[in-house]
PDB file of C-alpha atoms in Angstrom:
ATOM      1  CA  MET W   9      39.066 169.019  79.132  1.00  0.00           C
ATOM      2  CA  LYS W  10      38.403 168.107  76.774  1.00  0.00           C
ATOM      3  CA  ARG W  11      35.118 166.208  75.738  1.00  0.00           C
ATOM      4  CA  LEU W  12      35.064 162.661  76.459  1.00  0.00           C
ATOM      5  CA  ASP W  13      31.630 161.021  75.710  1.00  0.00           C
ATOM      6  CA  ASN W  14      32.475 160.642  71.778  1.00  0.00           C
ATOM      7  CA  VAL W  15      35.715 158.142  71.679  1.00  0.00           C
ATOM      8  CA  PRO W  16      36.364 156.664  68.191  1.00  0.00           C
ATOM      9  CA  THR W  17      36.261 152.701  68.418  1.00  0.00           C
ATOM     10  CA  HIS W  18      38.815 152.735  65.829  1.00  0.00           C
ATOM     11  CA  LEU W  19      40.925 154.755  67.761  1.00  0.00           C
ATOM     12  CA  SER W  20      41.064 152.612  70.976  1.00  0.00           C
ATOM     13  CA  ARG W  21      41.105 148.988  72.250  1.00  0.00           C
ATOM     14  CA  THR W  22      38.776 147.471  75.076  1.00  0.00           C
ATOM     15  CA  PHE W  23      40.284 146.650  78.604  1.00  0.00           C
ATOM     16  CA  THR W  24      39.255 144.708  81.975  1.00  0.00           C
ATOM     17  CA  GLY W  25      40.489 144.021  85.431  1.00  0.00           C
ATOM     18  CA  THR W  26      40.849 143.482  88.545  1.00  0.00           C
ATOM     19  CA  TYR W  27      42.619 146.796  90.612  1.00  0.00           C
ATOM     20  CA  ARG W  28      42.213 148.691  94.341  1.00  0.00           C
ATOM     21  CA  LEU W  29      40.342 151.854  94.815  1.00  0.00           C
ATOM     22  CA  THR W  30      43.056 154.667  95.672  1.00  0.00           C
ATOM     23  CA  GLY W  31      41.720 157.906  94.254  1.00  0.00           C
ATOM     24  CA  ARG W  32      38.940 159.687  93.032  1.00  0.00           C
ATOM     25  CA  VAL W  33      37.778 163.188  91.943  1.00  0.00           C
ATOM     26  CA  VAL W  34      34.592 164.801  89.863  1.00  0.00           C
ATOM     27  CA  GLU W  35      35.446 166.401  86.792  1.00  0.00           C
ATOM     28  CA  PHE W  36      34.136 168.297  84.124  1.00  0.00           C
ATOM     29  CA  ASP W  37      34.963 167.960  80.323  1.00  0.00           C
ATOM     30  CA  ASN W  38      34.631 170.680  77.869  1.00  0.00           C
ATOM     31  CA  ALA W  39      30.670 169.612  77.319  1.00  0.00           C
ATOM     32  CA  LYS W  40      30.466 170.026  80.852  1.00  0.00           C
ATOM     33  CA  THR W  41      29.301 166.277  80.869  1.00  0.00           C
ATOM     34  CA  PRO W  42      30.457 164.410  84.700  1.00  0.00           C
ATOM     35  CA  PHE W  43      33.159 162.345  85.323  1.00  0.00           C
ATOM     36  CA  LEU W  44      34.504 160.131  88.163  1.00  0.00           C
ATOM     37  CA  LYS W  45      38.309 160.023  87.160  1.00  0.00           C
ATOM     38  CA  LEU W  46      39.220 157.430  89.089  1.00  0.00           C
ATOM     39  CA  ARG W  47      42.931 156.136  90.319  1.00  0.00           C
ATOM     40  CA  LEU W  48      42.723 152.164  89.631  1.00  0.00           C
ATOM     41  CA  SER W  49      46.283 150.603  91.259  1.00  0.00           C
ATOM     42  CA  ASP W  50      48.079 147.442  91.682  1.00  0.00           C
ATOM     43  CA  CYS W  51      51.550 145.998  92.124  1.00  0.00           C
ATOM     44  CA  MET W  52      52.266 147.153  88.182  1.00  0.00           C
ATOM     45  CA  GLY W  53      51.178 151.057  88.541  1.00  0.00           C
ATOM     46  CA  ASP W  54      48.088 153.334  88.437  1.00  0.00           C
ATOM     47  CA  GLN W  55      45.781 153.222  85.472  1.00  0.00           C
ATOM     48  CA  ILE W  56      44.055 157.281  85.439  1.00  0.00           C
ATOM     49  CA  ALA W  57      40.543 156.255  84.673  1.00  0.00           C
ATOM     50  CA  MET W  58      37.025 158.524  83.579  1.00  0.00           C
ATOM     51  CA  LEU W  59      33.772 157.041  83.786  1.00  0.00           C
ATOM     52  CA  ASN W  60      30.606 158.946  82.616  1.00  0.00           C
ATOM     53  CA  LEU W  61      28.050 159.672  85.247  1.00  0.00           C
ATOM     54  CA  SER W  62      25.390 160.527  83.384  1.00  0.00           C
ATOM     55  CA  LYS W  63      25.436 157.725  81.674  1.00  0.00           C
ATOM     56  CA  THR W  64      27.005 154.840  84.414  1.00  0.00           C
ATOM     57  CA  THR W  65      25.656 154.577  88.037  1.00  0.00           C
ATOM     58  CA  VAL W  66      28.261 154.268  90.386  1.00  0.00           C
ATOM     59  CA  PRO W  67      27.779 151.533  93.060  1.00  0.00           C
ATOM     60  CA  GLU W  68      27.641 153.006  96.270  1.00  0.00           C
ATOM     61  CA  ARG W  69      29.541 151.848 100.036  1.00  0.00           C
ATOM     62  CA  ILE W  70      33.068 151.478  97.348  1.00  0.00           C
ATOM     63  CA  GLY W  71      36.107 152.760  99.292  1.00  0.00           C
ATOM     64  CA  HIS W  72      39.189 153.660  98.985  1.00  0.00           C
ATOM     65  CA  LEU W  73      41.518 150.552  99.427  1.00  0.00           C
ATOM     66  CA  ASP W  74      38.823 147.772  98.145  1.00  0.00           C
ATOM     67  CA  PHE W  75      38.726 145.807  94.853  1.00  0.00           C
ATOM     68  CA  VAL W  76      36.646 146.721  91.557  1.00  0.00           C
ATOM     69  CA  THR W  77      36.034 145.710  88.859  1.00  0.00           C
ATOM     70  CA  ALA W  78      36.652 148.363  85.594  1.00  0.00           C
ATOM     71  CA  SER W  79      35.714 147.848  81.921  1.00  0.00           C
ATOM     72  CA  GLY W  80      35.819 150.389  78.823  1.00  0.00           C
ATOM     73  CA  VAL W  81      38.143 151.166  76.027  1.00  0.00           C
ATOM     74  CA  LYS W  82      42.027 152.520  76.369  1.00  0.00           C
ATOM     75  CA  CYS W  83      42.406 154.958  73.540  1.00  0.00           C
ATOM     76  CA  LEU W  84      46.108 155.808  71.341  1.00  0.00           C
ATOM     77  CA  SER W  85      46.138 158.893  74.113  1.00  0.00           C
ATOM     78  CA  GLY W  86      46.387 156.576  76.657  1.00  0.00           C
ATOM     79  CA  GLN W  87      42.978 158.196  78.797  1.00  0.00           C
ATOM     80  CA  PHE W  88      40.850 154.884  79.642  1.00  0.00           C
ATOM     81  CA  ILE W  89      36.859 155.053  79.544  1.00  0.00           C
ATOM     82  CA  LEU W  90      35.255 153.384  81.335  1.00  0.00           C
ATOM     83  CA  ASP W  91      32.033 151.552  80.326  1.00  0.00           C
ATOM     84  CA  GLU W  92      31.310 149.440  83.758  1.00  0.00           C
ATOM     85  CA  PHE W  93      32.218 149.732  87.249  1.00  0.00           C
ATOM     86  CA  ARG W  94      31.916 148.131  89.872  1.00  0.00           C
ATOM     87  CA  ARG W  95      33.071 146.105  93.427  1.00  0.00           C
ATOM     88  CA  ALA W  96      35.006 143.107  92.606  1.00  0.00           C
ATOM     89  CA  SER W  97      33.515 139.429  93.177  1.00  0.00           C
ATOM     90  CA  PRO W  98      35.366 136.973  95.536  1.00  0.00           C
ATOM     91  CA  ASP W  99      36.455 135.201  92.531  1.00  0.00           C
ATOM     92  CA  GLU W 100      37.548 137.558  90.663  1.00  0.00           C
ATOM     93  CA  VAL W 101      39.609 138.979  93.807  1.00  0.00           C
ATOM     94  CA  THR W 102      41.119 135.330  94.656  1.00  0.00           C
ATOM     95  CA  SER W 103      42.210 134.507  90.832  1.00  0.00           C
ATOM     96  CA  MET W 104      44.885 137.112  91.144  1.00  0.00           C
ATOM     97  CA  ASP W 105      48.153 136.619  91.703  1.00  0.00           C
ATOM     98  CA  THR W 106      50.139 136.696  94.642  1.00  0.00           C
ATOM     99  CA  LEU W 107      50.474 141.154  95.871  1.00  0.00           C
ATOM    100  CA  GLN W 108      49.023 141.541  93.066  1.00  0.00           C
ATOM    101  CA  SER W 109      46.197 144.448  94.789  1.00  0.00           C
ATOM    102  CA  LEU W 110      49.572 145.593  96.187  1.00  0.00           C
ATOM    103  CA  PRO W 111      49.356 149.279  95.660  1.00  0.00           C
ATOM    104  CA  ARG W 112      52.785 150.460  94.378  1.00  0.00           C
ATOM    105  CA  VAL W 113      51.918 153.548  94.482  1.00  0.00           C
ATOM    106  CA  TYR W 114      52.265 153.479  98.317  1.00  0.00           C
ATOM    107  CA  SER W 115      55.753 152.502  98.481  1.00  0.00           C
ATOM    108  CA  PRO W 116      58.628 155.143  98.973  1.00  0.00           C
ATOM    109  CA  VAL W 117      61.027 152.572  98.179  1.00  0.00           C
ATOM    110  CA  PRO W 118      59.574 151.133  94.023  1.00  0.00           C
ATOM    111  CA  ASP W 119      62.983 148.784  93.471  1.00  0.00           C
ATOM    112  CA  VAL W 120      62.699 147.165  96.393  1.00  0.00           C
ATOM    113  CA  PHE W 121      59.214 146.825  96.013  1.00  0.00           C
ATOM    114  CA  ASP W 122      59.064 145.207  92.692  1.00  0.00           C
ATOM    115  CA  LYS W 123      61.768 142.758  93.859  1.00  0.00           C
ATOM    116  CA  LEU W 124      59.281 141.418  97.091  1.00  0.00           C
ATOM    117  CA  VAL W 125      56.591 140.924  94.236  1.00  0.00           C
ATOM    118  CA  ALA W 126      58.452 139.428  92.107  1.00  0.00           C
ATOM    119  CA  THR W 127      59.807 137.464  94.791  1.00  0.00           C
ATOM    120  CA  ALA W 128      56.034 136.514  95.993  1.00  0.00           C
ATOM    121  CA  GLN W 129      55.153 135.309  92.433  1.00  0.00           C
ATOM    122  CA  SER W 130      58.126 133.315  91.591  1.00  0.00           C
ATOM    123  CA  LEU W 131      57.278 130.882  95.373  1.00  0.00           C
ATOM    124  CA  GLN W 132      56.081 127.519  94.558  1.00  0.00           C
ATOM    125  CA  SER W 133      54.368 126.742  98.380  1.00  0.00           C
ATOM    126  CA  GLU W 134      50.886 127.776  97.667  1.00  0.00           C
ATOM    127  CA  CYS W 135      50.669 127.756 101.586  1.00  0.00           C
ATOM    128  CA  LEU W 136      53.998 130.312 101.328  1.00  0.00           C
ATOM    129  CA  ARG W 137      51.382 132.189  99.094  1.00  0.00           C
ATOM    130  CA  ALA W 138      48.894 131.857 101.084  1.00  0.00           C
ATOM    131  CA  PHE W 139      50.554 133.305 104.139  1.00  0.00           C
ATOM    132  CA  LEU W 140      51.654 136.882 102.329  1.00  0.00           C
ATOM    133  CA  THR W 141      48.449 137.110 100.896  1.00  0.00           C
ATOM    134  CA  ARG W 142      46.307 137.168 104.065  1.00  0.00           C
ATOM    135  CA  VAL W 143      49.581 138.989 105.623  1.00  0.00           C
ATOM    136  CA  LEU W 144      50.370 141.874 103.640  1.00  0.00           C
ATOM    137  CA  GLU W 145      47.550 142.734 101.287  1.00  0.00           C
ATOM    138  CA  ARG W 146      45.436 143.369 104.802  1.00  0.00           C
ATOM    139  CA  LYS W 147      43.656 146.641 103.979  1.00  0.00           C
ATOM    140  CA  ASP W 148      44.112 147.584 106.915  1.00  0.00           C
ATOM    141  CA  ARG W 149      47.954 147.044 106.896  1.00  0.00           C
ATOM    142  CA  LEU W 150      49.129 147.502 103.425  1.00  0.00           C
ATOM    143  CA  GLU W 151      49.873 150.918 103.382  1.00  0.00           C
ATOM    144  CA  ALA W 152      51.567 150.645 107.038  1.00  0.00           C
ATOM    145  CA  PHE W 153      53.501 147.716 105.919  1.00  0.00           C
ATOM    146  CA  LEU W 154      54.769 149.718 102.755  1.00  0.00           C
ATOM    147  CA  ASN W 155      55.803 153.153 104.349  1.00  0.00           C
ATOM    148  CA  ALA W 156      57.443 151.702 107.734  1.00  0.00           C
ATOM    149  CA  PRO W 157      60.584 152.133 108.674  1.00  0.00           C
ATOM    150  CA  ALA W 158      62.157 148.694 110.252  1.00  0.00           C
ATOM    151  CA  SER W 159      63.499 150.875 113.320  1.00  0.00           C
ATOM    152  CA  VAL W 160      63.197 153.890 114.779  1.00  0.00           C
ATOM    153  CA  ASN W 161      67.113 154.950 115.995  1.00  0.00           C
ATOM    154  CA  TYR W 162      69.051 151.947 114.225  1.00  0.00           C
ATOM    155  CA  HIS W 163      68.873 149.175 111.056  1.00  0.00           C
ATOM    156  CA  HIS W 164      67.159 151.068 108.378  1.00  0.00           C
ATOM    157  CA  ALA W 165      65.102 153.771 109.877  1.00  0.00           C
ATOM    158  CA  TYR W 166      63.214 155.321 106.981  1.00  0.00           C
ATOM    159  CA  PRO W 167      60.159 154.872 105.397  1.00  0.00           C
ATOM    160  CA  GLY W 168      60.012 151.648 103.563  1.00  0.00           C
ATOM    161  CA  GLY W 169      62.745 150.720 105.797  1.00  0.00           C
ATOM    162  CA  LEU W 170      61.018 147.359 107.164  1.00  0.00           C
ATOM    163  CA  LEU W 171      59.852 145.477 103.401  1.00  0.00           C
ATOM    164  CA  GLU W 172      63.534 145.968 102.352  1.00  0.00           C
ATOM    165  CA  HIS W 173      64.636 144.353 105.765  1.00  0.00           C
ATOM    166  CA  SER W 174      61.523 141.994 105.514  1.00  0.00           C
ATOM    167  CA  LEU W 175      62.341 141.100 102.204  1.00  0.00           C
ATOM    168  CA  ASN W 176      66.344 140.751 103.313  1.00  0.00           C
ATOM    169  CA  VAL W 177      65.597 138.078 106.128  1.00  0.00           C
ATOM    170  CA  ALA W 178      63.457 136.133 104.145  1.00  0.00           C
ATOM    171  CA  ASN W 179      66.320 136.293 101.302  1.00  0.00           C
ATOM    172  CA  ASN W 180      69.236 135.673 103.952  1.00  0.00           C
ATOM    173  CA  ALA W 181      67.202 132.429 105.336  1.00  0.00           C
ATOM    174  CA  VAL W 182      66.768 130.871 101.505  1.00  0.00           C
ATOM    175  CA  ALA W 183      70.490 131.363 100.847  1.00  0.00           C
ATOM    176  CA  MET W 184      71.383 130.087 104.361  1.00  0.00           C
ATOM    177  CA  LEU W 185      69.664 127.141 103.797  1.00  0.00           C
ATOM    178  CA  ARG W 186      70.976 127.223  99.670  1.00  0.00           C
ATOM    179  CA  LEU W 187      74.314 126.879 101.109  1.00  0.00           C
ATOM    180  CA  ASN W 188      74.494 124.399 103.603  1.00  0.00           C
ATOM    181  CA  GLU W 189      71.598 122.103 102.044  1.00  0.00           C
ATOM    182  CA  PRO W 190      72.394 122.243  98.654  1.00  0.00           C
ATOM    183  CA  THR W 191      70.635 119.541  97.545  1.00  0.00           C
ATOM    184  CA  MET W 192      66.792 120.201  99.507  1.00  0.00           C
ATOM    185  CA  SER W 193      64.597 120.781  96.808  1.00  0.00           C
ATOM    186  CA  ARG W 194      62.985 124.437  95.642  1.00  0.00           C
ATOM    187  CA  LEU W 195      60.136 123.658  97.754  1.00  0.00           C
ATOM    188  CA  MET W 196      60.824 121.952 100.550  1.00  0.00           C
ATOM    189  CA  GLN W 197      63.746 125.580 100.785  1.00  0.00           C
ATOM    190  CA  GLU W 198      60.979 127.793 100.138  1.00  0.00           C
ATOM    191  CA  THR W 199      59.153 126.458 103.593  1.00  0.00           C
ATOM    192  CA  CYS W 200      62.012 126.461 105.676  1.00  0.00           C
ATOM    193  CA  PHE W 201      60.575 122.662 107.131  1.00  0.00           C
ATOM    194  CA  GLU W 202      62.232 118.937 107.328  1.00  0.00           C
ATOM    195  CA  PRO W 203      61.241 117.514 110.427  1.00  0.00           C
ATOM    196  CA  PRO W 204      64.841 116.714 110.915  1.00  0.00           C
ATOM    197  CA  ARG W 205      66.526 119.990 111.667  1.00  0.00           C
ATOM    198  CA  LEU W 206      62.469 121.264 112.796  1.00  0.00           C
ATOM    199  CA  TYR W 207      63.567 124.429 115.413  1.00  0.00           C
ATOM    200  CA  ARG W 208      66.016 125.851 113.022  1.00  0.00           C
ATOM    201  CA  ARG W 209      63.270 126.251 110.548  1.00  0.00           C
ATOM    202  CA  LEU W 210      60.775 127.772 112.883  1.00  0.00           C
ATOM    203  CA  HIS W 211      63.462 129.705 113.995  1.00  0.00           C
ATOM    204  CA  ILE W 212      63.785 131.476 110.459  1.00  0.00           C
ATOM    205  CA  LEU W 213      60.248 131.887 109.855  1.00  0.00           C
ATOM    206  CA  ARG W 214      59.838 133.171 113.096  1.00  0.00           C
ATOM    207  CA  GLY W 215      62.489 135.703 112.515  1.00  0.00           C
ATOM    208  CA  TRP W 216      60.462 136.400 109.086  1.00  0.00           C
ATOM    209  CA  SER W 217      56.943 136.861 111.412  1.00  0.00           C
ATOM    210  CA  TYR W 218      58.463 139.091 113.755  1.00  0.00           C
ATOM    211  CA  GLU W 219      59.116 141.288 111.091  1.00  0.00           C
ATOM    212  CA  LEU W 220      56.291 141.722 110.078  1.00  0.00           C
ATOM    213  CA  THR W 221      53.869 141.690 113.135  1.00  0.00           C
ATOM    214  CA  LYS W 222      56.032 145.318 113.755  1.00  0.00           C
ATOM    215  CA  THR W 223      53.223 147.430 111.685  1.00  0.00           C
ATOM    216  CA  ILE W 224      50.970 145.747 114.041  1.00  0.00           C
ATOM    217  CA  PHE W 225      52.934 145.835 117.251  1.00  0.00           C
ATOM    218  CA  PRO W 226      55.378 148.887 116.732  1.00  0.00           C
ATOM    219  CA  ARG W 227      57.723 148.996 119.826  1.00  0.00           C
ATOM    220  CA  SER W 228      58.642 151.809 121.321  1.00  0.00           C
ATOM    221  CA  PRO W 229      61.331 154.321 120.015  1.00  0.00           C
ATOM    222  CA  GLY W 230      64.633 152.672 121.869  1.00  0.00           C
ATOM    223  CA  ALA W 231      63.757 148.986 121.911  1.00  0.00           C
ATOM    224  CA  SER W 232      65.738 146.119 121.311  1.00  0.00           C
ATOM    225  CA  CYS W 233      65.109 144.298 117.888  1.00  0.00           C
ATOM    226  CA  SER W 234      66.445 140.683 119.032  1.00  0.00           C
ATOM    227  CA  ILE W 235      64.651 137.755 119.344  1.00  0.00           C
ATOM    228  CA  SER W 236      65.278 135.369 121.902  1.00  0.00           C
ATOM    229  CA  PRO W 237      65.627 131.662 120.936  1.00  0.00           C
TER     230      PRO W 237
END
């Protein structure tokens, strides 16, 4: 690996960002300087960055999928050289857009993943955005959700099938509302709530929530996918 501790400032630009830590390994450049090679991920993709271990102390207890904030320079070659690497603050995490921290690298169906993120970030309902953040960006569940099939032997029975099926359920629910009640506002369509038709809306939300619980309470092979009214 080429020497990395003397990057010309006129051939680089500064950057900073908050990501999920999804990989790290120690490497040495030609001058035998130890660097920590980091994979920093979000919904847009990955950034591979190098941290000079002889100049920067790595914070303890930063683990897989933890939120981190990194800053440094990006060379014209595309190489990221960090001068700061630390655990992200609560304010930095909450300032991220909806589903921004989901690592795209973990999705076996990236095109569907992009549609999910675009849909979530276009929502007007802050409550629905908060719901999706709490459910889908959980550190202990996000990998399972992105890779799970929707069923074992029936529909969407492949890695990423649950993601695609869940997105279809949500989009079909909104499509039905737009067809049946075209004058309803965008915000009301998203929340699927209006007192005279509360039961129908709750049933739609129940179906959406049911799909998400498959990653928490997996069913046995061959179990029925029906939802009783």
